[in-house]
Amino acid sequence: MDQATEAGLFTRRFGPPPGEGTRTVVLVHGLGLSGRYFVPLARRLAAGGASVLVPDLPGNARSRAAARRAPAVGQAADALARWHEHLSLGPSLFVANSVGAQVVAACAARHPHLVSGTVLVGPALEPGASALRLFGRLVADAPRETFSLLVLAATDYLLTGLPRCAASFRHALRDAAESFEGNLGDVHVPTLVVRGAGDTIASGAWVRRVAALTGGRTAEIPDAAHAAHYTAPDALSALIDEFTAGEPV
């Protein structure tokens, strides 16, 4: 793994450098977190020959200094696009978890030339759900995740800062109410929507709705919850390989 700051965003790199004939994959984390919880999946994708890049979004964790305050979802998407263009990556597969799916949907809608496909893992936040209800779902999901993930997440939340996490949550709620579904409808690339069978945050009905809006497909990973990419990286890597190969998922 190589690490560097690119266009203001702390970035982890795995596998060969991007180039012709190499699949480029960008992994986008959720609210208040960093790319660290994508490392298990990144290593598996890189072992299969992909060039994998994992940025910390602006205002989060080791990219905290890239934004004076928590950016709105659209602002984060534009920053992600600037980072992508700075690196001259070419059209890439974007894999996102949780609120990262809102950022990727906005990026695909605003900057479609950068995105060759999307994999949305536990997409959140679900439009129409209240902040209290969503918080309750998050609390219900925690016991279903591994202890190591909970420690990692708690460390990232503290590094990002709880006030910024709260502001990001408000921005994500506003985006879910006003823009998320519209952005999903503007995603015109192959899309796979993945849900851990034990996910209490992204419901089965919502995952099917996301797939319908994007014209995509769904898949479910047994024995996983909201962070299926962390607890079941082998299963998700296999799904991504099948998806990018155009095989049935």
Coordinates of N, CA and C in Angstrom, one line a residue:
M1 N 0.8 -1.2 0.0 CA 0.0 0.0 0.0 C 0.9 1.2 0.0
D2 N 0.6 2.2 -0.9 CA 1.2 3.5 -0.9 C 0.2 4.5 -0.4
Q3 N 0.8 5.6 0.2 CA -0.1 6.6 0.8 C 0.5 8.0 0.4
A4 N -0.4 8.9 0.0 CA 0.0 10.3 -0.3 C -1.2 11.2 -0.3
T5 N -1.0 12.4 -0.3 CA -2.1 13.4 -0.4 C -2.1 13.9 -1.8
E6 N -3.3 13.7 -2.4 CA -3.5 14.1 -3.8 C -4.7 15.1 -3.9
A7 N -4.5 16.2 -4.5 CA -5.5 17.3 -4.6 C -6.2 17.5 -3.3
G8 N -5.4 17.5 -2.2 CA -6.0 17.8 -0.9 C -6.5 16.6 -0.2
L9 N -6.7 15.4 -0.8 CA -7.3 14.3 -0.2 C -6.2 13.2 0.1
F10 N -6.2 12.8 1.4 CA -5.3 11.7 1.7 C -5.7 10.4 1.0
T11 N -4.8 9.7 0.3 CA -5.2 8.7 -0.6 C -4.3 7.4 -0.4
R12 N -5.0 6.3 -0.3 CA -4.3 5.0 -0.3 C -4.3 4.3 -1.6
R13 N -3.2 3.7 -2.1 CA -3.2 3.1 -3.4 C -2.8 1.6 -3.2
F14 N -3.5 0.7 -3.9 CA -3.2 -0.7 -3.9 C -3.1 -1.2 -5.3
G15 N -2.2 -2.2 -5.5 CA -2.2 -2.8 -6.9 C -1.3 -2.0 -7.8
P16 N -1.4 -2.4 -9.1 CA -0.6 -1.7 -10.1 C -1.1 -0.2 -10.3
P17 N -0.2 0.6 -10.9 CA -0.7 2.0 -11.2 C -1.8 2.0 -12.3
P18 N -2.7 3.0 -12.3 CA -3.7 3.0 -13.3 C -3.1 3.1 -14.7
G19 N -3.7 2.5 -15.6 CA -3.2 2.6 -17.0 C -4.1 1.8 -17.9
E20 N -3.8 1.8 -19.2 CA -4.6 1.1 -20.2 C -4.5 -0.4 -19.9
G21 N -5.7 -1.0 -19.9 CA -5.8 -2.4 -19.7 C -5.9 -2.8 -18.2
T22 N -5.9 -1.8 -17.3 CA -6.0 -2.0 -15.9 C -7.3 -1.5 -15.4
R23 N -8.1 -2.3 -14.7 CA -9.3 -1.8 -14.1 C -9.0 -0.9 -12.9
T24 N -9.6 0.3 -13.0 CA -9.4 1.3 -11.9 C -10.6 1.3 -11.0
V25 N -10.4 1.1 -9.7 CA -11.5 1.1 -8.7 C -11.3 2.2 -7.7
V26 N -12.3 3.0 -7.4 CA -12.3 4.0 -6.4 C -13.2 3.6 -5.3
L27 N -12.8 3.5 -4.0 CA -13.6 3.1 -2.9 C -13.9 4.3 -2.0
V28 N -15.2 4.5 -1.8 CA -15.7 5.8 -1.1 C -16.4 5.5 0.2
H29 N -15.8 6.0 1.3 CA -16.3 5.7 2.6 C -17.6 6.4 3.0
G30 N -18.1 6.0 4.1 CA -19.4 6.7 4.6 C -19.1 7.8 5.6
L31 N -20.1 8.3 6.2 CA -20.2 9.5 7.0 C -19.2 9.5 8.2
G32 N -18.3 10.5 8.2 CA -17.4 10.7 9.3 C -16.3 9.7 9.4
L33 N -16.2 8.8 8.5 CA -15.2 7.8 8.5 C -14.0 8.1 7.6
S34 N -13.1 7.1 7.4 CA -12.0 7.2 6.5 C -12.0 6.0 5.6
G35 N -11.0 6.0 4.7 CA -10.9 4.8 3.8 C -10.4 3.6 4.5
R36 N -10.0 3.7 5.8 CA -9.3 2.5 6.4 C -10.2 1.3 6.4
Y37 N -11.5 1.4 6.6 CA -12.3 0.2 6.7 C -12.5 -0.4 5.3
F38 N -12.0 0.2 4.3 CA -12.0 -0.4 2.9 C -10.7 -1.2 2.6
V39 N -9.8 -1.2 3.5 CA -8.5 -1.8 3.2 C -8.6 -3.3 2.9
P40 N -9.4 -4.1 3.7 CA -9.5 -5.5 3.4 C -10.0 -5.8 1.9
L41 N -11.0 -5.0 1.5 CA -11.6 -5.2 0.2 C -10.5 -4.7 -0.9
A42 N -9.9 -3.6 -0.6 CA -8.9 -3.0 -1.5 C -7.8 -4.0 -1.8
R43 N -7.3 -4.7 -0.8 CA -6.3 -5.7 -1.0 C -6.7 -6.9 -1.8
R44 N -8.0 -7.3 -1.7 CA -8.5 -8.4 -2.5 C -8.7 -8.0 -3.9
L45 N -9.2 -6.8 -4.2 CA -9.4 -6.3 -5.5 C -8.0 -6.2 -6.2
A46 N -7.0 -5.6 -5.5 CA -5.7 -5.4 -6.0 C -5.0 -6.8 -6.3
A47 N -5.3 -7.8 -5.5 CA -4.7 -9.1 -5.8 C -5.2 -9.7 -7.1
G48 N -6.4 -9.2 -7.5 CA -7.0 -9.6 -8.8 C -6.6 -8.8 -10.0
G49 N -5.7 -7.9 -9.7 CA -5.1 -7.1 -10.8 C -5.6 -5.7 -11.0
A50 N -6.6 -5.3 -10.1 CA -7.1 -3.9 -10.2 C -6.2 -2.9 -9.6
S51 N -6.3 -1.7 -10.1 CA -5.6 -0.5 -9.5 C -6.7 0.1 -8.6
V52 N -6.4 0.1 -7.3 CA -7.5 0.5 -6.3 C -7.0 1.8 -5.6
L53 N -7.8 2.8 -5.5 CA -7.5 4.0 -4.8 C -8.6 4.3 -3.8
V54 N -8.2 4.7 -2.6 CA -9.1 4.9 -1.5 C -8.8 6.2 -0.8
P55 N -9.6 7.3 -1.2 CA -9.4 8.6 -0.6 C -10.2 8.8 0.7
D56 N -9.7 9.6 1.6 CA -10.5 10.1 2.7 C -11.2 11.4 2.1
L57 N -12.5 11.4 2.2 CA -13.2 12.6 1.6 C -12.9 13.9 2.4
P58 N -13.1 15.0 1.8 CA -12.7 16.3 2.4 C -13.4 16.5 3.7
G59 N -12.7 16.9 4.7 CA -13.2 17.2 6.0 C -13.3 16.0 6.9
N60 N -12.9 14.8 6.4 CA -12.9 13.6 7.1 C -11.5 13.0 7.5
A61 N -11.3 12.6 8.7 CA -10.1 11.9 9.1 C -8.8 12.6 8.6
R62 N -8.0 11.9 7.8 CA -6.7 12.4 7.4 C -6.9 13.5 6.3
S63 N -8.1 13.7 5.8 CA -8.3 14.8 4.8 C -9.1 15.9 5.5
R64 N -9.0 16.0 6.9 CA -9.8 16.9 7.6 C -9.5 18.4 7.2
A65 N -8.2 18.6 6.9 CA -7.7 20.0 6.6 C -8.2 20.4 5.2
A66 N -8.7 19.5 4.4 CA -9.1 19.8 3.0 C -10.4 20.7 3.0
A67 N -11.1 20.8 4.1 CA -12.3 21.5 4.2 C -12.4 22.2 5.6
R68 N -12.8 23.5 5.6 CA -12.9 24.2 6.8 C -14.0 23.8 7.7
R69 N -15.1 23.3 7.0 CA -16.2 22.7 7.7 C -16.7 21.5 6.9
A70 N -17.7 20.8 7.5 CA -18.2 19.6 6.8 C -18.9 20.0 5.5
P71 N -18.4 19.4 4.4 CA -19.0 19.8 3.1 C -20.4 19.1 2.9
A72 N -21.2 19.8 2.1 CA -22.5 19.1 1.7 C -22.2 18.0 0.8
V73 N -23.1 17.1 0.5 CA -22.9 16.0 -0.3 C -22.4 16.4 -1.7
G74 N -23.1 17.4 -2.3 CA -22.7 17.8 -3.6 C -21.3 18.4 -3.7
Q75 N -20.9 19.1 -2.6 CA -19.5 19.6 -2.5 C -18.5 18.5 -2.4
A76 N -18.8 17.5 -1.6 CA -17.9 16.3 -1.5 C -17.8 15.6 -2.8
A77 N -18.9 15.5 -3.6 CA -18.9 14.9 -4.9 C -18.0 15.7 -5.9
D78 N -18.1 17.0 -5.8 CA -17.3 17.8 -6.7 C -15.8 17.7 -6.3
A79 N -15.5 17.6 -5.0 CA -14.1 17.5 -4.6 C -13.6 16.1 -5.0
L80 N -14.4 15.1 -5.0 CA -14.0 13.8 -5.4 C -13.7 13.8 -6.9
A81 N -14.5 14.5 -7.7 CA -14.3 14.6 -9.1 C -13.0 15.4 -9.4
R82 N -12.7 16.4 -8.7 CA -11.4 17.2 -8.9 C -10.2 16.3 -8.6
W83 N -10.3 15.5 -7.5 CA -9.3 14.6 -7.1 C -9.1 13.5 -8.3
H84 N -10.2 13.0 -8.8 CA -10.1 12.0 -9.8 C -9.4 12.6 -11.1
E85 N -9.8 13.8 -11.5 CA -9.3 14.4 -12.7 C -7.8 14.8 -12.4
H86 N -7.4 15.2 -11.2 CA -6.0 15.5 -10.9 C -5.1 14.3 -11.1
L87 N -5.7 13.1 -10.8 CA -4.9 11.8 -11.0 C -5.0 11.3 -12.4
S88 N -5.9 11.9 -13.2 CA -6.0 11.4 -14.6 C -6.3 9.9 -14.7
L89 N -7.3 9.5 -13.9 CA -7.6 8.0 -13.8 C -8.4 7.5 -14.9
G90 N -9.1 8.3 -15.6 CA -10.0 7.7 -16.7 C -11.3 7.2 -16.0
P91 N -12.3 6.8 -16.8 CA -13.5 6.3 -16.2 C -13.2 5.1 -15.3
S92 N -13.8 5.2 -14.1 CA -13.5 4.2 -13.0 C -14.8 3.6 -12.5
L93 N -14.6 2.4 -11.9 CA -15.6 1.8 -11.1 C -15.6 2.4 -9.7
F94 N -16.7 3.0 -9.2 CA -16.8 3.5 -7.9 C -17.6 2.6 -7.0
V95 N -17.0 2.2 -5.9 CA -17.6 1.4 -4.9 C -17.8 2.2 -3.6
A96 N -19.0 2.3 -3.1 CA -19.3 3.2 -2.0 C -20.1 2.4 -1.0
N97 N -19.9 2.8 0.3 CA -20.7 2.3 1.4 C -21.5 3.4 2.1
S98 N -22.7 3.1 2.5 CA -23.5 4.0 3.3 C -23.7 5.3 2.7
V99 N -23.4 6.4 3.4 CA -23.6 7.8 2.8 C -22.6 8.0 1.7
G100 N -21.6 7.3 1.6 CA -20.7 7.3 0.4 C -21.5 7.1 -0.9
A101 N -22.6 6.3 -0.8 CA -23.4 6.1 -2.0 C -24.0 7.4 -2.4
Q102 N -24.4 8.3 -1.5 CA -25.0 9.6 -1.9 C -23.9 10.4 -2.6
V103 N -22.7 10.4 -2.1 CA -21.6 11.1 -2.8 C -21.3 10.6 -4.2
V104 N -21.3 9.3 -4.3 CA -21.0 8.7 -5.6 C -22.2 8.9 -6.6
A105 N -23.4 8.9 -6.1 CA -24.6 9.1 -7.0 C -24.5 10.6 -7.5
A106 N -24.2 11.5 -6.6 CA -24.0 12.9 -7.0 C -22.9 13.1 -8.0
C107 N -21.8 12.4 -7.7 CA -20.6 12.5 -8.6 C -21.0 11.9 -10.0
A108 N -21.7 10.8 -10.1 CA -22.1 10.2 -11.3 C -23.0 11.1 -12.1
A109 N -23.9 11.7 -11.4 CA -24.9 12.6 -12.0 C -24.2 13.9 -12.5
R110 N -23.3 14.4 -11.8 CA -22.6 15.7 -12.1 C -21.5 15.5 -13.1
H111 N -20.8 14.4 -12.9 CA -19.5 14.2 -13.7 C -19.5 12.8 -14.3
P112 N -20.5 12.5 -15.2 CA -20.7 11.1 -15.7 C -19.5 10.6 -16.4
H113 N -18.7 11.4 -17.0 CA -17.5 11.0 -17.8 C -16.5 10.3 -16.9
L114 N -16.5 10.5 -15.6 CA -15.6 9.9 -14.7 C -15.9 8.5 -14.2
V115 N -17.2 8.1 -14.5 CA -17.7 6.9 -13.8 C -18.1 5.8 -14.9
S116 N -17.5 4.6 -14.8 CA -17.8 3.5 -15.7 C -18.8 2.6 -15.1
G117 N -18.9 2.6 -13.8 CA -19.9 1.7 -13.1 C -19.9 2.0 -11.6
T118 N -21.0 1.6 -10.9 CA -21.0 1.8 -9.5 C -21.5 0.6 -8.8
V119 N -20.9 0.4 -7.6 CA -21.3 -0.7 -6.7 C -21.7 0.0 -5.4
L120 N -22.9 0.0 -5.0 CA -23.4 0.7 -3.8 C -23.7 -0.4 -2.7
V121 N -22.9 -0.3 -1.6 CA -23.0 -1.3 -0.5 C -23.7 -0.6 0.7
G122 N -24.9 -1.1 1.0 CA -25.7 -0.6 2.0 C -26.0 0.9 1.8
P123 N -26.5 1.3 0.7 CA -26.7 2.7 0.4 C -27.6 3.4 1.4
A124 N -27.2 4.6 1.9 CA -27.9 5.3 2.9 C -27.7 6.8 2.5
L125 N -28.5 7.7 3.0 CA -29.6 7.5 3.9 C -30.9 7.3 3.1
E126 N -31.9 6.6 3.7 CA -33.1 6.4 3.0 C -34.1 7.6 3.1
P127 N -34.5 8.1 1.9 CA -35.4 9.3 2.0 C -36.7 9.0 2.8
G128 N -37.1 10.0 3.5 CA -38.4 9.9 4.2 C -38.2 9.4 5.6
A129 N -37.1 8.8 6.0 CA -36.8 8.3 7.3 C -36.3 9.5 8.2
S130 N -36.9 9.6 9.4 CA -36.5 10.7 10.3 C -35.1 10.5 10.8
A131 N -34.5 11.5 11.3 CA -33.2 11.4 11.9 C -33.2 10.5 13.1
L132 N -34.2 10.5 13.9 CA -34.3 9.6 15.1 C -34.4 8.2 14.6
R133 N -35.2 7.9 13.6 CA -35.3 6.5 13.1 C -34.0 6.0 12.5
L134 N -33.3 6.9 11.8 CA -32.1 6.5 11.2 C -31.0 6.2 12.3
F135 N -31.0 7.1 13.3 CA -30.1 6.9 14.4 C -30.3 5.5 15.1
G136 N -31.6 5.2 15.3 CA -32.0 4.0 15.9 C -31.5 2.8 15.1
R137 N -31.6 2.9 13.7 CA -31.1 1.8 12.9 C -29.6 1.6 13.0
L138 N -28.9 2.8 13.1 CA -27.4 2.7 13.3 C -27.1 2.0 14.6
V139 N -27.8 2.3 15.7 CA -27.6 1.7 17.0 C -27.9 0.2 16.9
A140 N -28.9 -0.2 16.2 CA -29.3 -1.6 16.0 C -28.3 -2.3 15.2
D141 N -27.6 -1.7 14.3 CA -26.6 -2.3 13.5 C -25.3 -2.6 14.2
A142 N -24.9 -1.8 15.2 CA -23.6 -1.9 15.8 C -23.3 -3.3 16.4
P143 N -24.3 -3.9 17.1 CA -23.9 -5.3 17.6 C -23.7 -6.3 16.5
R144 N -24.1 -6.0 15.3 CA -24.0 -7.0 14.2 C -22.6 -6.9 13.5
E145 N -21.9 -5.8 13.8 CA -20.6 -5.6 13.2 C -19.5 -6.2 14.1
T146 N -18.3 -6.4 13.6 CA -17.2 -6.9 14.3 C -16.6 -5.8 15.3
F147 N -16.0 -6.3 16.4 CA -15.5 -5.4 17.4 C -14.4 -4.5 16.7
S148 N -13.5 -5.1 15.9 CA -12.5 -4.3 15.2 C -13.0 -3.2 14.4
L149 N -14.1 -3.4 13.7 CA -14.7 -2.3 12.9 C -15.2 -1.2 13.9
L150 N -15.9 -1.6 15.0 CA -16.4 -0.5 15.9 C -15.3 0.3 16.5
V151 N -14.1 -0.3 16.8 CA -13.0 0.4 17.3 C -12.4 1.4 16.2
L152 N -12.3 0.9 14.9 CA -11.9 1.7 13.8 C -12.8 2.9 13.6
A153 N -14.1 2.6 13.6 CA -15.1 3.7 13.4 C -15.0 4.7 14.5
A154 N -14.9 4.3 15.7 CA -14.9 5.2 16.8 C -13.6 6.1 16.7
T155 N -12.5 5.5 16.3 CA -11.3 6.3 16.1 C -11.4 7.3 15.0
D156 N -12.0 6.9 13.9 CA -12.2 7.8 12.8 C -13.2 9.0 13.2
Y157 N -14.3 8.6 13.9 CA -15.2 9.7 14.3 C -14.5 10.7 15.1
L158 N -13.7 10.3 16.0 CA -13.0 11.2 16.9 C -12.0 12.1 16.1
L159 N -11.3 11.4 15.1 CA -10.3 12.2 14.3 C -11.1 13.2 13.4
T160 N -12.2 12.8 12.8 CA -13.0 13.8 12.0 C -13.6 14.9 12.9
G161 N -14.0 14.5 14.1 CA -14.6 15.4 15.1 C -16.1 15.3 15.1
L162 N -16.6 15.1 16.3 CA -18.0 14.9 16.4 C -18.9 16.0 15.9
P163 N -18.5 17.3 16.1 CA -19.3 18.3 15.5 C -19.4 18.2 13.9
R164 N -18.3 17.9 13.3 CA -18.3 17.7 11.8 C -19.2 16.5 11.5
C165 N -19.1 15.4 12.3 CA -19.9 14.2 12.0 C -21.4 14.6 12.0
A166 N -21.8 15.4 13.1 CA -23.2 15.8 13.2 C -23.6 16.7 12.0
A167 N -22.7 17.6 11.6 CA -23.0 18.5 10.5 C -23.1 17.7 9.2
S168 N -22.3 16.7 9.0 CA -22.3 15.8 7.8 C -23.6 15.0 7.8
F169 N -24.1 14.6 9.0 CA -25.4 13.9 9.1 C -26.5 14.8 8.6
R170 N -26.5 16.0 9.0 CA -27.5 17.0 8.6 C -27.5 17.2 7.1
H171 N -26.3 17.3 6.5 CA -26.2 17.5 5.1 C -26.7 16.2 4.4
A172 N -26.4 15.0 4.9 CA -26.8 13.8 4.3 C -28.4 13.7 4.3
L173 N -28.9 14.1 5.5 CA -30.4 14.1 5.6 C -31.0 15.0 4.5
R174 N -30.5 16.2 4.4 CA -31.0 17.1 3.4 C -30.9 16.6 2.0
D175 N -29.7 16.0 1.7 CA -29.5 15.4 0.3 C -30.5 14.2 0.1
A176 N -30.7 13.4 1.1 CA -31.7 12.3 1.0 C -33.1 12.8 0.7
A177 N -33.4 13.9 1.3 CA -34.8 14.4 1.1 C -34.9 15.1 -0.2
E178 N -33.9 15.8 -0.7 CA -34.0 16.6 -1.9 C -33.4 16.1 -3.2
S179 N -32.3 15.3 -3.1 CA -31.5 15.1 -4.3 C -31.2 13.6 -4.5
F180 N -31.1 12.8 -3.5 CA -30.5 11.4 -3.7 C -31.2 10.6 -4.7
E181 N -32.5 10.5 -4.7 CA -33.3 9.7 -5.6 C -33.1 10.3 -7.1
G182 N -33.1 11.6 -7.2 CA -32.9 12.2 -8.5 C -31.5 11.9 -9.0
N183 N -30.5 12.0 -8.2 CA -29.2 11.6 -8.6 C -29.1 10.2 -9.0
L184 N -29.7 9.3 -8.3 CA -29.7 7.9 -8.6 C -30.4 7.7 -10.0
G185 N -31.4 8.4 -10.3 CA -32.0 8.3 -11.6 C -31.2 8.8 -12.7
D186 N -30.2 9.6 -12.4 CA -29.2 10.1 -13.4 C -28.0 9.3 -13.5
V187 N -27.9 8.1 -12.8 CA -26.8 7.2 -12.9 C -27.1 6.3 -14.1
H188 N -26.3 6.5 -15.2 CA -26.6 5.7 -16.4 C -25.4 4.8 -16.8
V189 N -24.9 4.2 -15.8 CA -23.8 3.2 -15.9 C -24.2 1.9 -15.2
P190 N -23.6 0.8 -15.6 CA -24.0 -0.5 -14.8 C -23.8 -0.3 -13.3
T191 N -24.8 -0.8 -12.6 CA -24.8 -0.6 -11.2 C -25.2 -1.9 -10.5
L192 N -24.5 -2.2 -9.4 CA -24.8 -3.3 -8.5 C -25.1 -2.7 -7.1
V193 N -26.2 -3.1 -6.5 CA -26.6 -2.6 -5.2 C -26.5 -3.8 -4.3
V194 N -25.6 -3.7 -3.3 CA -25.3 -4.9 -2.4 C -25.8 -4.6 -1.0
R195 N -26.4 -5.6 -0.3 CA -26.8 -5.4 1.0 C -26.4 -6.6 1.9
G196 N -25.8 -6.4 3.0 CA -25.6 -7.4 4.0 C -26.9 -7.9 4.5
A197 N -27.1 -9.2 4.7 CA -28.4 -9.7 5.1 C -28.9 -9.2 6.4
G198 N -27.9 -8.8 7.3 CA -28.3 -8.3 8.6 C -28.3 -6.8 8.7
D199 N -28.2 -6.1 7.6 CA -28.2 -4.6 7.6 C -29.5 -4.1 8.1
T200 N -29.4 -3.3 9.2 CA -30.6 -2.6 9.7 C -30.8 -1.2 9.2
I201 N -29.8 -0.7 8.5 CA -29.8 0.7 8.0 C -30.4 0.8 6.6
A202 N -29.8 0.0 5.7 CA -30.4 -0.1 4.3 C -31.3 -1.3 4.2
S203 N -32.6 -1.0 4.2 CA -33.6 -2.0 4.2 C -33.6 -2.7 2.8
G204 N -34.2 -3.9 2.8 CA -34.3 -4.6 1.5 C -35.2 -3.9 0.5
A205 N -36.2 -3.3 1.0 CA -37.1 -2.5 0.1 C -36.4 -1.3 -0.5
W206 N -35.6 -0.6 0.3 CA -34.8 0.5 -0.2 C -33.8 0.1 -1.2
V207 N -33.1 -1.0 -0.9 CA -32.1 -1.5 -1.8 C -32.7 -1.8 -3.2
R208 N -33.9 -2.4 -3.2 CA -34.6 -2.7 -4.4 C -35.0 -1.4 -5.1
R209 N -35.3 -0.4 -4.4 CA -35.7 0.9 -5.0 C -34.5 1.6 -5.6
V210 N -33.3 1.5 -5.0 CA -32.1 2.0 -5.5 C -31.8 1.3 -6.8
A211 N -31.9 0.0 -6.9 CA -31.6 -0.7 -8.1 C -32.6 -0.3 -9.2
A212 N -33.8 -0.2 -8.9 CA -34.8 0.2 -9.9 C -34.5 1.6 -10.4
L213 N -34.1 2.5 -9.6 CA -33.8 3.9 -10.0 C -32.6 3.9 -11.0
T214 N -31.6 3.1 -10.7 CA -30.4 3.1 -11.5 C -30.4 2.1 -12.6
G215 N -31.5 1.3 -12.7 CA -31.5 0.2 -13.7 C -30.5 -0.9 -13.4
G216 N -30.2 -1.0 -12.1 CA -29.1 -2.0 -11.7 C -29.7 -3.3 -11.2
R217 N -28.8 -4.0 -10.6 CA -29.1 -5.3 -10.0 C -28.8 -5.3 -8.5
T218 N -29.4 -6.3 -7.8 CA -29.1 -6.4 -6.4 C -28.4 -7.7 -6.1
A219 N -27.8 -7.7 -4.9 CA -27.2 -8.9 -4.4 C -27.2 -8.8 -2.9
E220 N -27.2 -9.9 -2.2 CA -27.2 -9.9 -0.7 C -26.1 -10.9 -0.2
I221 N -25.4 -10.4 0.8 CA -24.3 -11.2 1.4 C -24.8 -11.7 2.7
P222 N -24.8 -13.0 2.9 CA -25.2 -13.6 4.2 C -24.2 -13.3 5.2
D223 N -24.6 -13.3 6.5 CA -23.7 -13.2 7.6 C -22.9 -11.9 7.6
A224 N -23.5 -10.8 7.0 CA -22.9 -9.5 7.0 C -24.0 -8.5 7.3
A225 N -23.5 -7.3 7.8 CA -24.5 -6.3 8.1 C -24.2 -5.0 7.2
H226 N -24.2 -3.8 7.8 CA -24.1 -2.6 7.0 C -22.7 -2.5 6.3
A227 N -21.7 -2.9 7.0 CA -20.3 -2.8 6.5 C -19.9 -4.1 5.9
A228 N -20.7 -4.6 4.9 CA -20.4 -5.9 4.3 C -19.0 -6.0 3.7
H229 N -18.5 -4.8 3.2 CA -17.2 -4.8 2.6 C -16.1 -5.1 3.5
Y230 N -16.3 -4.8 4.8 CA -15.3 -5.0 5.9 C -15.4 -6.4 6.4
T231 N -16.7 -6.9 6.7 CA -16.8 -8.2 7.3 C -16.8 -9.3 6.3
A232 N -17.1 -9.1 5.1 CA -17.1 -10.1 4.1 C -16.4 -9.7 2.8
P233 N -15.1 -9.3 2.9 CA -14.5 -8.7 1.7 C -14.3 -9.7 0.6
D234 N -14.1 -11.0 0.9 CA -14.0 -12.0 -0.1 C -15.3 -12.2 -0.9
A235 N -16.4 -12.2 -0.2 CA -17.7 -12.3 -0.9 C -18.0 -11.1 -1.8
L236 N -17.7 -9.9 -1.3 CA -17.9 -8.7 -2.1 C -17.0 -8.6 -3.2
S237 N -15.7 -9.0 -3.0 CA -14.8 -9.0 -4.1 C -15.2 -9.9 -5.3
A238 N -15.7 -11.1 -4.9 CA -16.2 -12.0 -5.9 C -17.4 -11.5 -6.7
L239 N -18.3 -10.8 -5.9 CA -19.5 -10.2 -6.6 C -19.0 -9.1 -7.6
I240 N -18.0 -8.3 -7.1 CA -17.5 -7.2 -8.0 C -16.9 -7.8 -9.3
D241 N -16.1 -8.8 -9.1 CA -15.5 -9.5 -10.2 C -16.5 -10.0 -11.2
E242 N -17.5 -10.6 -10.7 CA -18.6 -11.2 -11.6 C -19.4 -10.0 -12.3
F243 N -19.6 -9.0 -11.5 CA -20.3 -7.8 -12.0 C -19.5 -7.1 -13.2
T244 N -18.3 -6.9 -13.0 CA -17.5 -6.2 -14.0 C -17.2 -7.1 -15.2
A245 N -17.3 -8.5 -15.0 CA -17.1 -9.4 -16.1 C -18.4 -9.6 -16.9
G246 N -19.5 -9.0 -16.4 CA -20.8 -9.1 -17.1 C -21.5 -10.4 -16.9
E247 N -21.1 -11.1 -15.8 CA -21.7 -12.4 -15.5 C -22.9 -12.2 -14.5
P248 N -23.8 -13.1 -14.5 CA -24.9 -13.0 -13.5 C -24.4 -12.9 -12.1
V249 N -25.0 -12.1 -11.3 CA -24.6 -11.9 -9.9 C -25.5 -12.7 -9.0

